[in-house]
mmCIF file of C-alpha atoms and ligand atoms in Angstrom:
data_model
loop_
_atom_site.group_PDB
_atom_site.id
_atom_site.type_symbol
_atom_site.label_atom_id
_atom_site.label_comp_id
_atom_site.label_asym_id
_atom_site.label_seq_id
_atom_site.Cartn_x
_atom_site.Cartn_y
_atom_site.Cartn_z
ATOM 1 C CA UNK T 1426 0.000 0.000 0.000
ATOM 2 C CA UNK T 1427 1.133 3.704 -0.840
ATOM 3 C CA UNK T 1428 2.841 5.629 2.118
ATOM 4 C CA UNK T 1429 0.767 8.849 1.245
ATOM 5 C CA UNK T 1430 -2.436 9.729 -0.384
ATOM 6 C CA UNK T 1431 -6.393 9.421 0.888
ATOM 7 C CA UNK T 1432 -6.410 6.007 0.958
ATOM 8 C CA UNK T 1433 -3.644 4.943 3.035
ATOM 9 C CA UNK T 1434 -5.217 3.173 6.225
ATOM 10 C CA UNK T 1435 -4.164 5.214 9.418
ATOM 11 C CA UNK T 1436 -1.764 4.013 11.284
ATOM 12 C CA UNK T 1437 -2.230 4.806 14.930
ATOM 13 C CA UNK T 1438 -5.769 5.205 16.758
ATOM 14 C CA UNK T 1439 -5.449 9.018 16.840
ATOM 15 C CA UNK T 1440 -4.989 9.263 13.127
ATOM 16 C CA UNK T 1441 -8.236 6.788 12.956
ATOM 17 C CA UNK T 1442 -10.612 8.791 15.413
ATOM 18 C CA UNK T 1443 -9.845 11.884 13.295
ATOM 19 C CA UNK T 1444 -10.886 9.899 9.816
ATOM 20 C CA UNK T 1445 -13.639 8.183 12.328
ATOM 21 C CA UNK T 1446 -12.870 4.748 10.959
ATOM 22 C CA UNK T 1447 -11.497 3.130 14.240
ATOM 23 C CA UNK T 1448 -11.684 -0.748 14.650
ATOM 24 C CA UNK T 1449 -10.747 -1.079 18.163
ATOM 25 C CA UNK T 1450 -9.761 1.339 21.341
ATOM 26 C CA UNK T 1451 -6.776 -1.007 21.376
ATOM 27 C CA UNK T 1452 -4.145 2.038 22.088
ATOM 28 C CA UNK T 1453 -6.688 4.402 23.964
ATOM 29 C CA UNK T 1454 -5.827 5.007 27.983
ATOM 30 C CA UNK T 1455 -8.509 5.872 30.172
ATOM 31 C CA UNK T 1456 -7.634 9.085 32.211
ATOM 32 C CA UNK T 1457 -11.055 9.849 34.500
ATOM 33 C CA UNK T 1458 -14.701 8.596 34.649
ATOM 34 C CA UNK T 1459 -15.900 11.478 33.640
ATOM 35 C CA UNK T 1460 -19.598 10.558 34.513
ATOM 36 C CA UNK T 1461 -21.342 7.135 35.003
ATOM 37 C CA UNK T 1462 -25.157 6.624 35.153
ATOM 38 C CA UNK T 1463 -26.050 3.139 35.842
ATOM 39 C CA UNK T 1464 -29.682 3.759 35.189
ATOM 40 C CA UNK T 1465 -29.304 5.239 31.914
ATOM 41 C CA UNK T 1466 -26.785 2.575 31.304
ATOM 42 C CA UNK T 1467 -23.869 5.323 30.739
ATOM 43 C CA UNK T 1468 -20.769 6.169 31.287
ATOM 44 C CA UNK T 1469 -18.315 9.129 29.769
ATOM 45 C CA UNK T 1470 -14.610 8.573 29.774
ATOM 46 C CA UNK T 1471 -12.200 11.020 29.332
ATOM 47 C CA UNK T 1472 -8.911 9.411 27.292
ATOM 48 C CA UNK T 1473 -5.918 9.842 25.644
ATOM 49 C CA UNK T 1474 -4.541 7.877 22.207
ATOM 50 C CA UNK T 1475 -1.106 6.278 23.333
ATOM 51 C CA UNK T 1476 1.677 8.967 22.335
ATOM 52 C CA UNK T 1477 -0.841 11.847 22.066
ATOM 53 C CA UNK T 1478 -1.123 14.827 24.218
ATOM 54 C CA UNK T 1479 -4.892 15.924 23.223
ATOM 55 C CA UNK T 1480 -7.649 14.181 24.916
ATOM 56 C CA UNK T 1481 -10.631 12.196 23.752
ATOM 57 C CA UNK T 1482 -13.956 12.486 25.192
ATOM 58 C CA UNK T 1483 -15.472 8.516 24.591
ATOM 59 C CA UNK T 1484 -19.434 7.908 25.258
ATOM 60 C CA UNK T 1485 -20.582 4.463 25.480
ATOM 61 C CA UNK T 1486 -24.435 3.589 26.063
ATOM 62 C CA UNK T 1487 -25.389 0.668 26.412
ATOM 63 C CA UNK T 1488 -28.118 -0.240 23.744
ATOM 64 C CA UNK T 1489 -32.017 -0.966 24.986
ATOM 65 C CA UNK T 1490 -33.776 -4.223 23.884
ATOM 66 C CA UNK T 1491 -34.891 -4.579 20.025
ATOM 67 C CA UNK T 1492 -38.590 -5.820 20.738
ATOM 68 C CA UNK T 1493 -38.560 -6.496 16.597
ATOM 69 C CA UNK T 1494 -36.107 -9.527 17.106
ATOM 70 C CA UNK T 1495 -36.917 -10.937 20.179
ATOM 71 C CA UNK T 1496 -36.589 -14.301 19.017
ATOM 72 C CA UNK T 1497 -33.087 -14.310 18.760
ATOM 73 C CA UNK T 1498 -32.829 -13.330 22.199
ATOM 74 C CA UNK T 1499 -35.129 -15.308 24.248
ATOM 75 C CA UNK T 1500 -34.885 -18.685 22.035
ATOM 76 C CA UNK T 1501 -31.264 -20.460 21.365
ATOM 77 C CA UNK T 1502 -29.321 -17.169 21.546
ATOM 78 C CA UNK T 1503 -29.481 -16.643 25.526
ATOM 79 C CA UNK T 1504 -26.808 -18.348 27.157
ATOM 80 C CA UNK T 1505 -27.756 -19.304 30.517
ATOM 81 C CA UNK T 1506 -25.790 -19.401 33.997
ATOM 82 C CA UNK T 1507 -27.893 -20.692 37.145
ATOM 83 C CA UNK T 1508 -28.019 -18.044 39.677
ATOM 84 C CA UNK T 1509 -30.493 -19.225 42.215
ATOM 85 C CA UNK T 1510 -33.985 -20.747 42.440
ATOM 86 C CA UNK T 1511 -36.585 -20.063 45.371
ATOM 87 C CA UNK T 1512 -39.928 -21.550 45.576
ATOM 88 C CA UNK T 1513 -41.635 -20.485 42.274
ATOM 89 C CA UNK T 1514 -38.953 -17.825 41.947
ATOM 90 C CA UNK T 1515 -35.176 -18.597 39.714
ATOM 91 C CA UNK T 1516 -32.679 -16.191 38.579
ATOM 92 C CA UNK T 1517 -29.801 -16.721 35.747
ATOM 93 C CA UNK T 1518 -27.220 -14.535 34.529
ATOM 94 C CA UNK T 1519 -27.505 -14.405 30.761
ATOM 95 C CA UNK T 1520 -25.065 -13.818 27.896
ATOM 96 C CA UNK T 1521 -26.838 -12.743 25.058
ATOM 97 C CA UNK T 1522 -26.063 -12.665 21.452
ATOM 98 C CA UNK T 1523 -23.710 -10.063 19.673
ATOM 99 C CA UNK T 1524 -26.404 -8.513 18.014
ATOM 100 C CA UNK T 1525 -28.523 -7.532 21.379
ATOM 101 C CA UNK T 1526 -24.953 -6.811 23.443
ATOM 102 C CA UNK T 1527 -23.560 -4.059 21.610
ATOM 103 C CA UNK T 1528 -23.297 -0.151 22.673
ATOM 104 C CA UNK T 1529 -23.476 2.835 21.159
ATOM 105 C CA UNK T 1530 -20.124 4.885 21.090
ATOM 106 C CA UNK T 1531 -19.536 8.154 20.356
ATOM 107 C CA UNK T 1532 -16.273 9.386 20.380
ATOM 108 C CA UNK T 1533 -15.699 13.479 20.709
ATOM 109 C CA UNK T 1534 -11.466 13.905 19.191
ATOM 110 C CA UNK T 1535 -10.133 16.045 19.595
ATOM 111 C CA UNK T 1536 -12.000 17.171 22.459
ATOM 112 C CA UNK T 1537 -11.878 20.738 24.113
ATOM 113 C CA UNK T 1538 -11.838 21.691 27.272
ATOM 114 C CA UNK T 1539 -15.669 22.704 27.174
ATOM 115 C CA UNK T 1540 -16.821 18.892 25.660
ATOM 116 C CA UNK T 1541 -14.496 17.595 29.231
ATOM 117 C CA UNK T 1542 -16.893 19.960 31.670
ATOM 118 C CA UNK T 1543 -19.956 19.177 29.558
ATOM 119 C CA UNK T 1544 -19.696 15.223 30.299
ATOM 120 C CA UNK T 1545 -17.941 15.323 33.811
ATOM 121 C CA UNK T 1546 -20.726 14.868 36.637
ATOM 122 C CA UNK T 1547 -21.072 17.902 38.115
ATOM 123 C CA UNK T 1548 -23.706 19.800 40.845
ATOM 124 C CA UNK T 1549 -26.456 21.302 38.492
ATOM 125 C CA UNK T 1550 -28.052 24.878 39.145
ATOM 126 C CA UNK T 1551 -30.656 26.907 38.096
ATOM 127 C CA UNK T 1552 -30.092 30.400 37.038
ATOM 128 C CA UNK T 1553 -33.036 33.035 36.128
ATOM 129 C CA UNK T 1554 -31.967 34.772 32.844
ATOM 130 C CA UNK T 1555 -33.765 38.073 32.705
ATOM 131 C CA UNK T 1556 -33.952 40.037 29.411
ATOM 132 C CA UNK T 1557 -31.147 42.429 31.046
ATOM 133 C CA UNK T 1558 -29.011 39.118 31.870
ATOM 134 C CA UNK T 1559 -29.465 37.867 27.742
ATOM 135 C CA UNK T 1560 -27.916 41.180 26.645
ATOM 136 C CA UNK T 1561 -24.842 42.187 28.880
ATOM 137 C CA UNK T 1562 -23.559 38.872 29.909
ATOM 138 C CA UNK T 1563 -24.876 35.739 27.365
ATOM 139 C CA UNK T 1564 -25.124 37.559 23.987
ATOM 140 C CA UNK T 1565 -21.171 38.741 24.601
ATOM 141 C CA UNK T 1566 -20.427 34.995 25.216
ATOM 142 C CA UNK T 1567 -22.333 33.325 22.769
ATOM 143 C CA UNK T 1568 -20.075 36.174 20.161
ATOM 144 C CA UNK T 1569 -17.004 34.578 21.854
ATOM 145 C CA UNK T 1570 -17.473 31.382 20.890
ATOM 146 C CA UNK T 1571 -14.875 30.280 18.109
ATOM 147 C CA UNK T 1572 -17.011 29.540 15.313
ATOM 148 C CA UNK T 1573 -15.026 25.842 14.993
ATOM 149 C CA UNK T 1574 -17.623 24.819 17.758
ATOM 150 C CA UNK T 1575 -20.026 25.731 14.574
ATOM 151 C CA UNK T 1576 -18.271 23.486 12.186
ATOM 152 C CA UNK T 1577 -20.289 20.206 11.976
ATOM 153 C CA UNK T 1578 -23.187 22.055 11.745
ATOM 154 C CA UNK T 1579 -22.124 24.016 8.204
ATOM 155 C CA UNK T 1580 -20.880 20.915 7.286
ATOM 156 C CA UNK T 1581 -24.119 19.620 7.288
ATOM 157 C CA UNK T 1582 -25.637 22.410 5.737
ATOM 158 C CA UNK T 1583 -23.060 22.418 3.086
ATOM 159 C CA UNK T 1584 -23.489 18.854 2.111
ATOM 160 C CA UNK T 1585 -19.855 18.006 3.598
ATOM 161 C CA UNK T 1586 -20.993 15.877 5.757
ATOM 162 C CA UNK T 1587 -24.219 13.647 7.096
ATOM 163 C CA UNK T 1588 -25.624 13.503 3.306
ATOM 164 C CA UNK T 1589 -26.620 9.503 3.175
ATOM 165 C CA UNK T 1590 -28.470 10.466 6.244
ATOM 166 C CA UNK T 1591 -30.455 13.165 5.056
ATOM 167 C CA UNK T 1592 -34.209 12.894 5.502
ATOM 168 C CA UNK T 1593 -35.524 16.006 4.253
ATOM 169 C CA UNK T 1594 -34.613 19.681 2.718
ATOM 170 C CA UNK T 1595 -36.346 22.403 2.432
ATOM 171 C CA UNK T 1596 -33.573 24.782 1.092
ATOM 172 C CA UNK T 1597 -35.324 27.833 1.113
ATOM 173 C CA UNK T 1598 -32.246 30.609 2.307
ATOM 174 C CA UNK T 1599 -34.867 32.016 4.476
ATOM 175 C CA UNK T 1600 -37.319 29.247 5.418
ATOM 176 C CA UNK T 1601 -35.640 26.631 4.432
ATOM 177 C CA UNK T 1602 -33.875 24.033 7.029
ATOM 178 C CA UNK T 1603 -32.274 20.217 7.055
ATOM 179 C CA UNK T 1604 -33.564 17.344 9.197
ATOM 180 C CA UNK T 1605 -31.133 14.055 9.833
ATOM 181 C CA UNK T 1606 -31.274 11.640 12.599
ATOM 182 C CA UNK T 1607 -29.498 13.543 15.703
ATOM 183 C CA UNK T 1608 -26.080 12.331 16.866
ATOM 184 C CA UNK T 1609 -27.658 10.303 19.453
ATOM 185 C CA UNK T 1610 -29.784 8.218 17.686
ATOM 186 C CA UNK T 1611 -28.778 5.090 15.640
ATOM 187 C CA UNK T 1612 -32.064 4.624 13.649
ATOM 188 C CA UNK T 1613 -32.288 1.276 14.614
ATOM 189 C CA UNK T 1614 -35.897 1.499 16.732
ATOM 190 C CA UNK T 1615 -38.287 3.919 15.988
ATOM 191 C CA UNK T 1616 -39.591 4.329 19.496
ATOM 192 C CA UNK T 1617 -36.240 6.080 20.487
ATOM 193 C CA UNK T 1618 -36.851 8.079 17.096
ATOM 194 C CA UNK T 1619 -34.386 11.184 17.948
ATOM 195 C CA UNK T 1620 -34.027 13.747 14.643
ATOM 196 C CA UNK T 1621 -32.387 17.222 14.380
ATOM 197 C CA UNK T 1622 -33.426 20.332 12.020
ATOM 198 C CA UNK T 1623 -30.923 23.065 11.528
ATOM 199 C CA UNK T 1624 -32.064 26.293 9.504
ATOM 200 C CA UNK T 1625 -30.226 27.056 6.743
ATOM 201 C CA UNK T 1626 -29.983 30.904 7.834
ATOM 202 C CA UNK T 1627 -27.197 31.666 9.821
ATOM 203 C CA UNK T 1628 -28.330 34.916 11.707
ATOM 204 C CA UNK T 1629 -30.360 33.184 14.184
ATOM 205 C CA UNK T 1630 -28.647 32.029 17.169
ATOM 206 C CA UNK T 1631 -30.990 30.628 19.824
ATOM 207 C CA UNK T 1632 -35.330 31.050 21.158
ATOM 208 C CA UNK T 1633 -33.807 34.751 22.243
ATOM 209 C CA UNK T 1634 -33.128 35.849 18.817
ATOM 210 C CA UNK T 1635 -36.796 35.381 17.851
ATOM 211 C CA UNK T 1636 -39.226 37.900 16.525
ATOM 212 C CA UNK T 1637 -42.515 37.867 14.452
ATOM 213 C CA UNK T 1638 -40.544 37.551 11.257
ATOM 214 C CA UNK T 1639 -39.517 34.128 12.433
ATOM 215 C CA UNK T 1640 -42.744 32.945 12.677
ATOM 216 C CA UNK T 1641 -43.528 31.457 9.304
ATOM 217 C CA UNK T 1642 -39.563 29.801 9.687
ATOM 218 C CA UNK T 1643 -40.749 28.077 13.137
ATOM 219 C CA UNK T 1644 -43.974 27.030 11.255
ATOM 220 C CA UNK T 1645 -42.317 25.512 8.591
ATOM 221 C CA UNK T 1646 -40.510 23.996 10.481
ATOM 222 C CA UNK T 1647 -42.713 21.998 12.467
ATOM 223 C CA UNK T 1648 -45.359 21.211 9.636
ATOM 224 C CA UNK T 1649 -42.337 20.228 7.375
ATOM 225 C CA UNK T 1650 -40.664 18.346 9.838
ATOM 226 C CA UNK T 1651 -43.287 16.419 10.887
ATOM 227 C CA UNK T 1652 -45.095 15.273 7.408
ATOM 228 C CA UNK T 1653 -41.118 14.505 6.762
ATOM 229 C CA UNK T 1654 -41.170 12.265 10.276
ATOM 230 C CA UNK T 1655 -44.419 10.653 8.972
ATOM 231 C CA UNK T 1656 -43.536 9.725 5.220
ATOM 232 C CA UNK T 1657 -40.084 7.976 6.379
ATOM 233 C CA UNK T 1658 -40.849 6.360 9.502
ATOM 234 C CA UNK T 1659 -44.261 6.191 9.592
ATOM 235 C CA UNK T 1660 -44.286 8.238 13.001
ATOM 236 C CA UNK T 1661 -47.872 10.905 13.119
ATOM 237 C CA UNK T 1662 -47.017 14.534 15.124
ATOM 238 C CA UNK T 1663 -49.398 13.335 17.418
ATOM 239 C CA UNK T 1664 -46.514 10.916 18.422
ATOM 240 C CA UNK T 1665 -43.603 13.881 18.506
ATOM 241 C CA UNK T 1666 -42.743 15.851 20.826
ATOM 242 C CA UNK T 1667 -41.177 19.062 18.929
ATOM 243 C CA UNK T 1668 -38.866 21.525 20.952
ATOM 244 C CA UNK T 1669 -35.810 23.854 21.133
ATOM 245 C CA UNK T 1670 -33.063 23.773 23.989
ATOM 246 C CA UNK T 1671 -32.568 26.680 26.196
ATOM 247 C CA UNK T 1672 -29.772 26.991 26.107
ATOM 248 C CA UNK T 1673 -28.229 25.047 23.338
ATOM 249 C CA UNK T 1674 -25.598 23.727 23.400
ATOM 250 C CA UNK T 1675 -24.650 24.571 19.391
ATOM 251 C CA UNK T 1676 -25.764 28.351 19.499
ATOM 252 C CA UNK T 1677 -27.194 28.184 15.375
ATOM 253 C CA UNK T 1678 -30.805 27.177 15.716
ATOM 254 C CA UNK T 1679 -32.285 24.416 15.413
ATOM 255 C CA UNK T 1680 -35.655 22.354 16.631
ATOM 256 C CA UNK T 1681 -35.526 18.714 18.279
ATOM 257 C CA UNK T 1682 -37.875 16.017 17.007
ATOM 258 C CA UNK T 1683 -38.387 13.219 19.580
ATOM 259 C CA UNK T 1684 -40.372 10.015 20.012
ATOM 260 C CA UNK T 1685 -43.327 11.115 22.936
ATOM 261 C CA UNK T 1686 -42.484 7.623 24.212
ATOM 262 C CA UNK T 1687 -39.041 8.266 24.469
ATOM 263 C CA UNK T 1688 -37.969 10.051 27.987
ATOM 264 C CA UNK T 1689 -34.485 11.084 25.927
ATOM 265 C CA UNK T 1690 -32.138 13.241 28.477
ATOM 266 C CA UNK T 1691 -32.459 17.125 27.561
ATOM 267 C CA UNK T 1692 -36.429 16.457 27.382
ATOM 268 C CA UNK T 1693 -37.147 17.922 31.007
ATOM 269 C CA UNK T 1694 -38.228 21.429 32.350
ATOM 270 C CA UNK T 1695 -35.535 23.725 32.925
ATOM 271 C CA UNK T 1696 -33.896 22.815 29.176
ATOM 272 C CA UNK T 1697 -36.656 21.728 26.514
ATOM 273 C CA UNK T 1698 -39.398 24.347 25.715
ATOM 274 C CA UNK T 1699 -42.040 22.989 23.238
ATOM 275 C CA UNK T 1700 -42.301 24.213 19.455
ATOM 276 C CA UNK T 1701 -45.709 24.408 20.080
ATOM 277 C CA UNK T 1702 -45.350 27.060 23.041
ATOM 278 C CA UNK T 1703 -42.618 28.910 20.978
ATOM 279 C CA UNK T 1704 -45.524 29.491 18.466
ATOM 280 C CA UNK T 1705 -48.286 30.457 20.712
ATOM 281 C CA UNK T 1706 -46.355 32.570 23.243
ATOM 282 C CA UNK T 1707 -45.036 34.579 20.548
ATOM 283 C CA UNK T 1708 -49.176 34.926 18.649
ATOM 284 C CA UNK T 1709 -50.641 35.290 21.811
ATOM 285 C CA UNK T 1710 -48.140 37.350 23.685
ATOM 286 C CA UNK T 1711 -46.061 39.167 20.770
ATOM 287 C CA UNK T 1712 -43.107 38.519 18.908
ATOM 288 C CA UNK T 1713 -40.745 39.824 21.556
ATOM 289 C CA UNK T 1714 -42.330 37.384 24.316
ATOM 290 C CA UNK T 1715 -38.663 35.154 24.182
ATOM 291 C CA UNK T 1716 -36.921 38.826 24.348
ATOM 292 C CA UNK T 1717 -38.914 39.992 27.343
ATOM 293 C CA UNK T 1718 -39.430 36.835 29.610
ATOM 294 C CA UNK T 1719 -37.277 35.947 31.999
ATOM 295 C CA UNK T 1720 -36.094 32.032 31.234
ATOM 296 C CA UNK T 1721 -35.458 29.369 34.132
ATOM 297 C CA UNK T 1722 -32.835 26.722 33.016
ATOM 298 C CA UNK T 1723 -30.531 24.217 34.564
ATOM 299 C CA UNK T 1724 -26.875 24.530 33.971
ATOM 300 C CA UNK T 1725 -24.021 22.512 35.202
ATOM 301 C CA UNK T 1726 -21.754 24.092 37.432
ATOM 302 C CA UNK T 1727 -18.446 23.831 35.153
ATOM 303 C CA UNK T 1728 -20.259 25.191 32.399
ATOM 304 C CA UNK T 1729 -18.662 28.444 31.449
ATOM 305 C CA UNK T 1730 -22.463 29.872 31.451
ATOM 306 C CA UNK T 1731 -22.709 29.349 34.876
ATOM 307 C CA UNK T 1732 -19.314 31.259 35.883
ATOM 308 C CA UNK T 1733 -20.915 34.486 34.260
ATOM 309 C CA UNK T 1734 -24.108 33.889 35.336
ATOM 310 C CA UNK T 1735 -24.332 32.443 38.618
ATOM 311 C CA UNK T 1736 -22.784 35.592 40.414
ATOM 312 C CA UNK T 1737 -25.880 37.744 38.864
ATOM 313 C CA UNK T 1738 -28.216 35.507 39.776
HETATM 314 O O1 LIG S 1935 -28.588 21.275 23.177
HETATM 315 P P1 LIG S 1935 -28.750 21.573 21.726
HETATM 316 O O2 LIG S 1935 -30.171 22.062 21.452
HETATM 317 O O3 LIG S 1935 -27.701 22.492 21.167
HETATM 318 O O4 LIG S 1935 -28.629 20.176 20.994
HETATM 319 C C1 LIG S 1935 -27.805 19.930 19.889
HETATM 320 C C2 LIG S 1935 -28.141 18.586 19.319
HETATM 321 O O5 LIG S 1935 -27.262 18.348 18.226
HETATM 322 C C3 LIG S 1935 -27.979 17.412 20.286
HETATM 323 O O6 LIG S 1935 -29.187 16.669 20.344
HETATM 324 C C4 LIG S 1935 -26.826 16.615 19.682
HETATM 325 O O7 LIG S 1935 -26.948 15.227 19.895
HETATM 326 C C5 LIG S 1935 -26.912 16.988 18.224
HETATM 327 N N1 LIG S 1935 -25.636 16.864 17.530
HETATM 328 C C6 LIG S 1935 -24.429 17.272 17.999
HETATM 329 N N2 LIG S 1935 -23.494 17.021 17.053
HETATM 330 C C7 LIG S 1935 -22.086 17.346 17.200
HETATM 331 C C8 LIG S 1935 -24.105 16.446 15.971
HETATM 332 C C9 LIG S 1935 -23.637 15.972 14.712
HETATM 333 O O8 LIG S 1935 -22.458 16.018 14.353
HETATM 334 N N3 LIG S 1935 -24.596 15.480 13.878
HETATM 335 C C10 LIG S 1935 -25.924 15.398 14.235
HETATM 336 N N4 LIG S 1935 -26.775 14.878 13.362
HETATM 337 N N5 LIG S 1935 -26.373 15.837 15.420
HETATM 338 C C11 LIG S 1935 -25.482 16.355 16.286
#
């Protein structure tokens, strides 16, 4: 095989987390447990490739049941160990096929210092943004974020990246938007159904930024988005629930789609604020109703947010 060139397989993990085709964690060291939620069936490491002096930030979830192939699990493919039988009650440890054993891993390389305090387990706190709040302290920080935290989301709008799993464009400059499976689904069961619009305008940064002319854009979105949902999963809006993050994480907006059934974490008060309720407030209330409330929210207490706000609050 050629020494140089696109094709040339990577030689070390590093060099194969950046081209994200990594076999194996074979030369990864674990440096801290970031977080580890035994419920959820989560944990976040923080890492290092051997001989490297960035850091990786490695998410592994461990993967629900697939009701659509039970067989497999419950017939030949459960191995089973005797644990302990009690009347009309028995327990067995069981090893289950590959296929219903694996996890999901997501790998963050290389990872800043703001993806490390995101994931580490930390005490969580509420703050009480008022309209005053929005303008002198989070509008100056949301400017001084490097617009590389931006990247993967113009790659997606620019077709760079994420194009096999494009479900639906409207690609309207000002109405227009994309919708692909979110990062942290893997499509595989359509009651975790998890997808992601991002507006193809670039001016609009978060629910703050919003104003009557957005309306038709959040409309659009939502009707769009939906019938999109519908035709390629066969999932009704009655079966959705539709929202924005406050705050985002990725300040460039953008609307959640989620399964109703699906509890998914950043679903709960003090973070998720319906589509619906975006709409309404902002008919009902005017178009300045996100400019002139005060918003509640939950932050983590390494988040950067929380240094310049928690002091005013
Ligand atoms: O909290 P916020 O509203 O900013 O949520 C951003 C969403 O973008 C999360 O649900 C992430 O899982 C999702 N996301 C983040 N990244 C880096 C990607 C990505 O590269 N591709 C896709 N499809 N979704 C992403």
């Amino acid at each position: 095989m050629a020494e140089t060139g696109v094709d040339v397989l990577p030689k070390t993990g590093a060099e194969a987390a950046k081209q994200g085709t990594l076999a194996s964690f074979k030369d990864f060291v674990v440096v801290e447990v970031l977080n580890d939620d035994p419920q959820a069936k989560f944990i976040a490491l923080l890492g290092r490739f051997e001989g490297r002096d960035d850091v990786a930030v490695l998410l592994l979830n461990r993967k629900p049941f697939n009701k659509d192939s039970l067989s497999s699990l419950v017939g030949e493919g459960l191995q089973l160990q005797h644990d302990f039988v009690n009347d009309i009650y028995s327990k067995y440890v069981g090893r289950p096929p590959p296929e219903h054993s694996t996890v999901t891993v997501d790998l963050i390389y290389p990872a800043t210092e703001k993806h490390v305090k995101k994931y580490r387990q930390q005490r969580r706190c509420m703050v009480k943004e008022t309209p005053e709040m929005y303008e002198s302290i989070v509008l100056p920080y949301i400017q001084s974020i490097p617009p590389a935290a931006l990247q993967w989301v113009y790659n997606v709008l620019e077709k760079k990246k994420e194009v096999e799993r494009l479900i639906f464009e409207d690609s309207d400059p000002q109405l227009g938007f994309m919708l692909h499976p979110d990062l942290k689904w893997d499509q595989q069961q359509v009651d975790q159904l998890y997808c992601l619009a991002i507006v193809h305008r670039r001016d609009v940064a978060c629910l703050r930024a919003l104003d009557l002319t957005h309306l038709e854009l959040l409309e659009n979105i939502r009707d769009k988005g939906c019938q999109a949902i519908q035709d390629k999963y066969g999932v009704p809006a009655t079966s959705l629930r539709v929202f924005v993050h406050y705050p985002p994480s990725y300040w460039h907006f953008h609307v959640h789609f989620v399964h109703a059934a699906f509890a998914a974490p950043g679903t709960a008060a003090g973070k998720a604020i319906l589509l619906d309720d975006v709409i309404d407030n902002m008919k009902n209330f005017g178009g300045d109703y996100w400019r002139k409330r005060t918003l509640t929210y939950q932050l983590g207490e390494a988040d950067d947010m929380w240094k310049l706000l928690g002091a005013a609050t």
